[in-house]
mmCIF file of C-alpha atoms in Angstrom:
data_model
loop_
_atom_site.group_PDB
_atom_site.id
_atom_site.type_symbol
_atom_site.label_atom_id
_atom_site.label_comp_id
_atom_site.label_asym_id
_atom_site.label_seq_id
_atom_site.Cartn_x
_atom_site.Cartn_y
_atom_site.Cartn_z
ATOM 1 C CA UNK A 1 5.437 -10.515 -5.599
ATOM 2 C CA UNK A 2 8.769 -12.146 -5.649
ATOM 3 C CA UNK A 3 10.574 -10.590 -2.271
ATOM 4 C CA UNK A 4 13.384 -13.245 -2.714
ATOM 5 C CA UNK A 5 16.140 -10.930 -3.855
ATOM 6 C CA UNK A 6 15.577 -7.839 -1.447
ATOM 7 C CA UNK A 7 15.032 -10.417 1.070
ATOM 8 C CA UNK A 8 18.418 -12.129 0.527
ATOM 9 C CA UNK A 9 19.805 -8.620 0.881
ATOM 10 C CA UNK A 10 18.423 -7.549 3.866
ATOM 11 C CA UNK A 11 19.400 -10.701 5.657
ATOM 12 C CA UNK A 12 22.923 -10.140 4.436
ATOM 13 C CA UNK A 13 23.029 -7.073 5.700
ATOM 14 C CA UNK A 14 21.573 -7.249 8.835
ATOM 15 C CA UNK A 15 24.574 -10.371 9.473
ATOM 16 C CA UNK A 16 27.189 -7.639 8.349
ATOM 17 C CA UNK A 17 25.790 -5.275 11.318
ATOM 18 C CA UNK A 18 25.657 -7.994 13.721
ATOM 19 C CA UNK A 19 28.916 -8.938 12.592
ATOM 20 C CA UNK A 20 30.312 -5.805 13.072
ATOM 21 C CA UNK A 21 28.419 -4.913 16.506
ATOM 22 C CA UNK A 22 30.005 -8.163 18.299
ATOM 23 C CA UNK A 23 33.384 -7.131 17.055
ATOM 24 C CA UNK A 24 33.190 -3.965 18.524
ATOM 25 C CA UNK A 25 31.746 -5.028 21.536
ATOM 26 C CA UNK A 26 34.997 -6.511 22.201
ATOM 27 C CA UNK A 27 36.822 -3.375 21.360
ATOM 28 C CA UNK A 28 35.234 -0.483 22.430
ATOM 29 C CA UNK A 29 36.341 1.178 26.634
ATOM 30 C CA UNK A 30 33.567 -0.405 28.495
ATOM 31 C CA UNK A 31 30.910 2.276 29.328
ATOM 32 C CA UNK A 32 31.145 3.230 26.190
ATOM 33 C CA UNK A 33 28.409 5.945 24.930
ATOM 34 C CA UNK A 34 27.388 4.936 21.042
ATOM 35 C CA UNK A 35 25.445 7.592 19.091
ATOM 36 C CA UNK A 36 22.231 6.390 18.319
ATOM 37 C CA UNK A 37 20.311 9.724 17.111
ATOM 38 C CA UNK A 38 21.241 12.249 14.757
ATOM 39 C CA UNK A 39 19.943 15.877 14.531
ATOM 40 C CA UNK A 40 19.176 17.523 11.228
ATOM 41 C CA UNK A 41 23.049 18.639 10.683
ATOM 42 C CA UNK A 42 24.240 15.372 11.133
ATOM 43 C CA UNK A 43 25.240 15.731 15.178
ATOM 44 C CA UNK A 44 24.861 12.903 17.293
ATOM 45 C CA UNK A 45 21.938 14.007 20.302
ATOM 46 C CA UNK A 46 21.334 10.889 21.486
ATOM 47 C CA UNK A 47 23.711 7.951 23.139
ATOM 48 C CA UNK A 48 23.386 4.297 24.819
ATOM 49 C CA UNK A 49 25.484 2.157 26.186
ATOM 50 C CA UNK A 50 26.366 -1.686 24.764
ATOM 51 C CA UNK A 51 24.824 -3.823 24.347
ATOM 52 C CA UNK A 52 21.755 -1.489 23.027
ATOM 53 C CA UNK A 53 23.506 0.877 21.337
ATOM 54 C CA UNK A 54 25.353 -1.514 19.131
ATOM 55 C CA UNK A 55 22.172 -3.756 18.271
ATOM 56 C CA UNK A 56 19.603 -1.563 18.066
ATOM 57 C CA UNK A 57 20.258 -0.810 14.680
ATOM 58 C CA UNK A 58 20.348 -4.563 13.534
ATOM 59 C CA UNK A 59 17.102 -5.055 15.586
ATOM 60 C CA UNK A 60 15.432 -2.037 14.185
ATOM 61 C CA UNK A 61 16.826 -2.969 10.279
ATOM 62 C CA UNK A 62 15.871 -6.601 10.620
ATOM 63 C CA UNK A 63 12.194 -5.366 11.701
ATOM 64 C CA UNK A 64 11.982 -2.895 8.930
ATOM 65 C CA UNK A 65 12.879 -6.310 6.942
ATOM 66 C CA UNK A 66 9.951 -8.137 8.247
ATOM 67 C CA UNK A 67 7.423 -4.905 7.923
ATOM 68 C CA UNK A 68 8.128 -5.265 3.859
ATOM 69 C CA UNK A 69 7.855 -9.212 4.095
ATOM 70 C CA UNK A 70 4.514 -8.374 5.694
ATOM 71 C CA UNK A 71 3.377 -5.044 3.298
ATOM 72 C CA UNK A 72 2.418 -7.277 0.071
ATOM 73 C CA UNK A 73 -0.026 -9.183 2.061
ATOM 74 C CA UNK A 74 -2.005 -7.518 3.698
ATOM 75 C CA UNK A 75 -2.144 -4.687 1.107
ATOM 76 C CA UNK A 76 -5.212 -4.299 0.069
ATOM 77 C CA UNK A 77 -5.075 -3.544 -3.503
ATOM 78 C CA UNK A 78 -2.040 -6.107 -3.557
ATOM 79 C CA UNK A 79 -2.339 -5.721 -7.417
ATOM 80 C CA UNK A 80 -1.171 -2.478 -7.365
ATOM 81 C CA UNK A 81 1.479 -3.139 -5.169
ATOM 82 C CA UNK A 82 2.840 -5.793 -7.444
ATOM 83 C CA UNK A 83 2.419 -3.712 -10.323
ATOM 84 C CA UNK A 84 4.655 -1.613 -8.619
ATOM 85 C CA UNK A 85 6.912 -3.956 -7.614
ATOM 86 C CA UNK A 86 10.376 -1.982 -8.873
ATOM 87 C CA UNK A 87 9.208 0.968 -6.444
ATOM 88 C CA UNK A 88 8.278 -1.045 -3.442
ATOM 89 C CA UNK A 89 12.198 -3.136 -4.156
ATOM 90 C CA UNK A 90 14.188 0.442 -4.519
ATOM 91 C CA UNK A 91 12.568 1.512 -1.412
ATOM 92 C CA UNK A 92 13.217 -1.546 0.680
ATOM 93 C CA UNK A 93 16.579 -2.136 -0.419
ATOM 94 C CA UNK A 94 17.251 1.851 0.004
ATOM 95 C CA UNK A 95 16.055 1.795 3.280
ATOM 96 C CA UNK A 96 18.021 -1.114 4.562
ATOM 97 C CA UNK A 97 21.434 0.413 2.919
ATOM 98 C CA UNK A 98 20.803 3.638 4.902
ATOM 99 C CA UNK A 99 20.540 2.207 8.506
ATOM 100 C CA UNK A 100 23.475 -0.007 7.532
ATOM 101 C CA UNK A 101 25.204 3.265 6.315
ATOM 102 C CA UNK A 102 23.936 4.826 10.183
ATOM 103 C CA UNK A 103 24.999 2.044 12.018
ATOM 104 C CA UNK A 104 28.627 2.219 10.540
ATOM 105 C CA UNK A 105 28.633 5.633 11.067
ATOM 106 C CA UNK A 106 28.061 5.573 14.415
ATOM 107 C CA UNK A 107 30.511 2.946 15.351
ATOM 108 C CA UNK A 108 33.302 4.663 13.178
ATOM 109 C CA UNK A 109 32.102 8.392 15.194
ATOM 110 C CA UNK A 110 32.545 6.416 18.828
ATOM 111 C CA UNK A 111 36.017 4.559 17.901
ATOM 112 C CA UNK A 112 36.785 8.597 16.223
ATOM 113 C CA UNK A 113 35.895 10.946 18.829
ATOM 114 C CA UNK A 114 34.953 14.149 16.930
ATOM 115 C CA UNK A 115 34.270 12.617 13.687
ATOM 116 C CA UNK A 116 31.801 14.720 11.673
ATOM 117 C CA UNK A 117 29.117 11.838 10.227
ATOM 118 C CA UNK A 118 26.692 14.364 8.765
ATOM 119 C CA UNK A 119 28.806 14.834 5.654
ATOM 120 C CA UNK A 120 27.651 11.037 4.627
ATOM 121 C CA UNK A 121 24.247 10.810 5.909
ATOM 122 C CA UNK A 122 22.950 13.834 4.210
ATOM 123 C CA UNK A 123 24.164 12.577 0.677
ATOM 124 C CA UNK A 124 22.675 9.115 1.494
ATOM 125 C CA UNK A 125 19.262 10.470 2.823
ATOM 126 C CA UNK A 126 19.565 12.571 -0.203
ATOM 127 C CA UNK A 127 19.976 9.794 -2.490
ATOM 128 C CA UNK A 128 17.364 7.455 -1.073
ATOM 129 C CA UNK A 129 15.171 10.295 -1.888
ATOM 130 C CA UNK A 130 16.452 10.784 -5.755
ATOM 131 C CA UNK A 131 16.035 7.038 -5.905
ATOM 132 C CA UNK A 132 12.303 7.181 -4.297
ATOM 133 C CA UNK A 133 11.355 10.092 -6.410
ATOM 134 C CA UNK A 134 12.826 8.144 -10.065
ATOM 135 C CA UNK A 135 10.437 5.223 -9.211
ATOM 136 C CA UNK A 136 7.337 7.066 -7.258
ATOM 137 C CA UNK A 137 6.021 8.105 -11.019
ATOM 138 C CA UNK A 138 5.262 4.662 -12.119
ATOM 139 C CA UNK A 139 3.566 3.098 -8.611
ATOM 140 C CA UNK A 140 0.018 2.564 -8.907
ATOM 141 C CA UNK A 141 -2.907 3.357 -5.962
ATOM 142 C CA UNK A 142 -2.221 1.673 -3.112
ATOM 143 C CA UNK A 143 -3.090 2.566 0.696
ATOM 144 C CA UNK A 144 0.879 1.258 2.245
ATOM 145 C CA UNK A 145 3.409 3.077 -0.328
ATOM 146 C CA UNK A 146 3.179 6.630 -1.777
ATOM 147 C CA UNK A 147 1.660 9.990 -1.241
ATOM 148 C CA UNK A 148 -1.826 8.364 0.242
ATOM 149 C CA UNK A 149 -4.067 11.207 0.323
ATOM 150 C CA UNK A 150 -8.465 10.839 0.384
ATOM 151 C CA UNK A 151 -8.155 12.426 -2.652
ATOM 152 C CA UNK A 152 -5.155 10.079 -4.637
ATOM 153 C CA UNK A 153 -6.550 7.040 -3.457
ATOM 154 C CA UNK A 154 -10.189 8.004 -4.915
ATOM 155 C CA UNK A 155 -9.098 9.079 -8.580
ATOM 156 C CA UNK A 156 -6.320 7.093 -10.374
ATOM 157 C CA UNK A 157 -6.257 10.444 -12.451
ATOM 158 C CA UNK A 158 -5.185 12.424 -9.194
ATOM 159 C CA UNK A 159 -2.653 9.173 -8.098
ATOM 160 C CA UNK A 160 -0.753 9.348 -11.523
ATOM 161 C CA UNK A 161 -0.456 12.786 -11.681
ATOM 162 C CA UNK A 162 0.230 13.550 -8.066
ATOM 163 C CA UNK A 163 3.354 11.044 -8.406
ATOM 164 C CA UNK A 164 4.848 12.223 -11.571
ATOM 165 C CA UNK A 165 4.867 15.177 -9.732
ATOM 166 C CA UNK A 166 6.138 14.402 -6.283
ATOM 167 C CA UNK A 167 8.506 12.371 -8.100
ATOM 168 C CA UNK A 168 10.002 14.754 -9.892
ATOM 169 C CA UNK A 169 10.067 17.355 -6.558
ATOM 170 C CA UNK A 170 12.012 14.346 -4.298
ATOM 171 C CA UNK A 171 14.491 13.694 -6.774
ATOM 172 C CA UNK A 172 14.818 17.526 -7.301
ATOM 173 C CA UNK A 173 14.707 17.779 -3.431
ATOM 174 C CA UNK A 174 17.472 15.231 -3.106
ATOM 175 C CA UNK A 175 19.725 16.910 -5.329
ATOM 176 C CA UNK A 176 19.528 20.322 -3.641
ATOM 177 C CA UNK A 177 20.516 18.919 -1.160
ATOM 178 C CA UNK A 178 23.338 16.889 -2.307
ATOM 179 C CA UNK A 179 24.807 20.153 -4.024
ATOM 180 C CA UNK A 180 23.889 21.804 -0.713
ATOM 181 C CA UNK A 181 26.851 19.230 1.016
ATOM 182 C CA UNK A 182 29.232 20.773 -1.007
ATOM 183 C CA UNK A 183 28.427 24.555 -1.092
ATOM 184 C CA UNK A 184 27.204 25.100 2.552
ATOM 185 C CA UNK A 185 27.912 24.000 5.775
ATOM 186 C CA UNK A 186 26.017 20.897 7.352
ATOM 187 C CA UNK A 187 23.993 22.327 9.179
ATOM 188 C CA UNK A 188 22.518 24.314 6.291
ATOM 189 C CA UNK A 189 22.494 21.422 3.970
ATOM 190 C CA UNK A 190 20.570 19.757 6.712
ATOM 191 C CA UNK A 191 18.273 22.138 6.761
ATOM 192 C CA UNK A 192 17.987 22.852 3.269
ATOM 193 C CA UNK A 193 17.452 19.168 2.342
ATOM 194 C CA UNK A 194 14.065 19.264 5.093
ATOM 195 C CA UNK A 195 13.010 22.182 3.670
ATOM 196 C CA UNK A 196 13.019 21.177 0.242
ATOM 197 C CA UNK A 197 11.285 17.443 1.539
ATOM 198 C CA UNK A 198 8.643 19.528 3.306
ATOM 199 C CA UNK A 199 8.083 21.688 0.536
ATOM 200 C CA UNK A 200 7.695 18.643 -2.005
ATOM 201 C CA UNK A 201 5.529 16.924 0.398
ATOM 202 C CA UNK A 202 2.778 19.593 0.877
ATOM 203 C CA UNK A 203 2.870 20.256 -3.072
ATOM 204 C CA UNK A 204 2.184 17.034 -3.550
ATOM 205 C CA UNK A 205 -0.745 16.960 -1.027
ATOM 206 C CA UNK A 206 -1.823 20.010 -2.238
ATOM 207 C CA UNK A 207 -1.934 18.860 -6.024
ATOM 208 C CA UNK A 208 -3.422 15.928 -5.222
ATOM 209 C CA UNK A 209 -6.883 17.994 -4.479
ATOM 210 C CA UNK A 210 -6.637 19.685 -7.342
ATOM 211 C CA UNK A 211 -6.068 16.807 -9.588
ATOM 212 C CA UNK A 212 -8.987 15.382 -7.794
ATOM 213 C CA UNK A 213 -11.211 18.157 -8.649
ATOM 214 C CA UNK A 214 -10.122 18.037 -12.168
ATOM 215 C CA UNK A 215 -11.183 14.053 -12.577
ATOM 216 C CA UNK A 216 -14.568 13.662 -13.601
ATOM 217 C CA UNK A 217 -14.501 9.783 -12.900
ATOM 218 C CA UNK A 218 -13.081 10.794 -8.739
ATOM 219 C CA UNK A 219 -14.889 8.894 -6.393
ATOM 220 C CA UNK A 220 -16.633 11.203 -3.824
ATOM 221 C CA UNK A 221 -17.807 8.332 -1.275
ATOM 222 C CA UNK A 222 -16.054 5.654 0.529
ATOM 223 C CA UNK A 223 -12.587 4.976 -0.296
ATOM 224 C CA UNK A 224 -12.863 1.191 -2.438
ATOM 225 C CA UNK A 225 -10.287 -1.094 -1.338
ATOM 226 C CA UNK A 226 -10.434 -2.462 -5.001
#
């Protein structure tokens, strides 16, 4: 799998959060509290101080960074994965845009004291999931990406059909709660948006049984790596 691009990426963007951390290390009060959690509506519950709170996020987005570097090989059905290489690049570079998206966020909400935050991470958790769910539909079994349940990773009839699916419910999860944004308040678009993930996440584990059952060729002993 050629990671060269999303790797290039990353590393750009993890410099652009470093970058911006040891700026505002020089600029933020001293004792400064930096959010560094978020609850469902988008309010900030948790805080540290510098330097933590203004390089955790680097640290944690340059590990996520490594963590897909090191997916592809140890993978064990690898050619899968690299069948599904167009999934496994949206999510990575998805990922990577959010916590850069977080990071900003929480430096603009400590420089802004009151700023409301929630009304860009919920659109941006909500497209990460609109851009999971358009690509989960054409990944192929794997054990490290997708709905992995005993029964999807023993019948590529259950796999294929169980993603379509849950493909289709993210995306239409994502969107509810995009509209959600602009027709509720946060905290009910928050919660809306979980909802609707939860929802689309035991469907899909559900359906994945059933598809199962349905499969004459389903595998009923050990899980093949192969």
């Amino acid at each position: 799998m050629n990671n060269r691009a999303p790797l290039m990426i990353s590393f750009a963007i993890v410099a652009a959060m470093l970058a911006t951390s040891l700026w505002a290390w020089h600029v933020l009060p001293s004792g400064a509290a930096i959010p560094i959690h978020w609850d469902i509506h988008g309010k900030p519950n948790g805080f540290a101080k510098a330097p933590l709170g203004l390089f955790l996020a680097p640290a944690v987005t340059a590990l996520i960074t490594m963590l897909f570097v090191a997916i592809p090989v140890i993978e064990p059905r690898r050619p899968n994965l690299l069948s599904s290489a167009k999934f496994y690049h949206a999510v990575w570079i998805g990922v990577v845009l959010l916590m850069a998206v977080v990071h900003a966020l929480a430096l603009y909400s400590m420089m802004h004291a009151g700023a409301g935050v929630g009304g860009v991470i919920i659109p941006a958790v909500c497209l990460l999931m609109i851009v999971i769910g358009n690509y989960l539909g054409k990944t192929r079994s794997m054990f490290l990406g997708g709905i992995r349940t005993p029964w999807s990773l023993t019948s590529e009839y259950s796999w294929q059909r169980t993603h379509s699916l849950a493909g289709k419910l993210f995306m239409l999860a994502g969107m509810a709660g995009f509209v959600a944004v602009f027709m509720f308040t946060l905290s009910q678009a928050g919660e809306i948006l979980v909802s609707a993930l939860l929802a689309a996440c035991v469907v899909s584990v559900v359906m994945s049984y059933i598809y199962w059952q349905r499969d004459p060729d389903r595998q009923t002993g050990d899980i093949a790596p192969g």
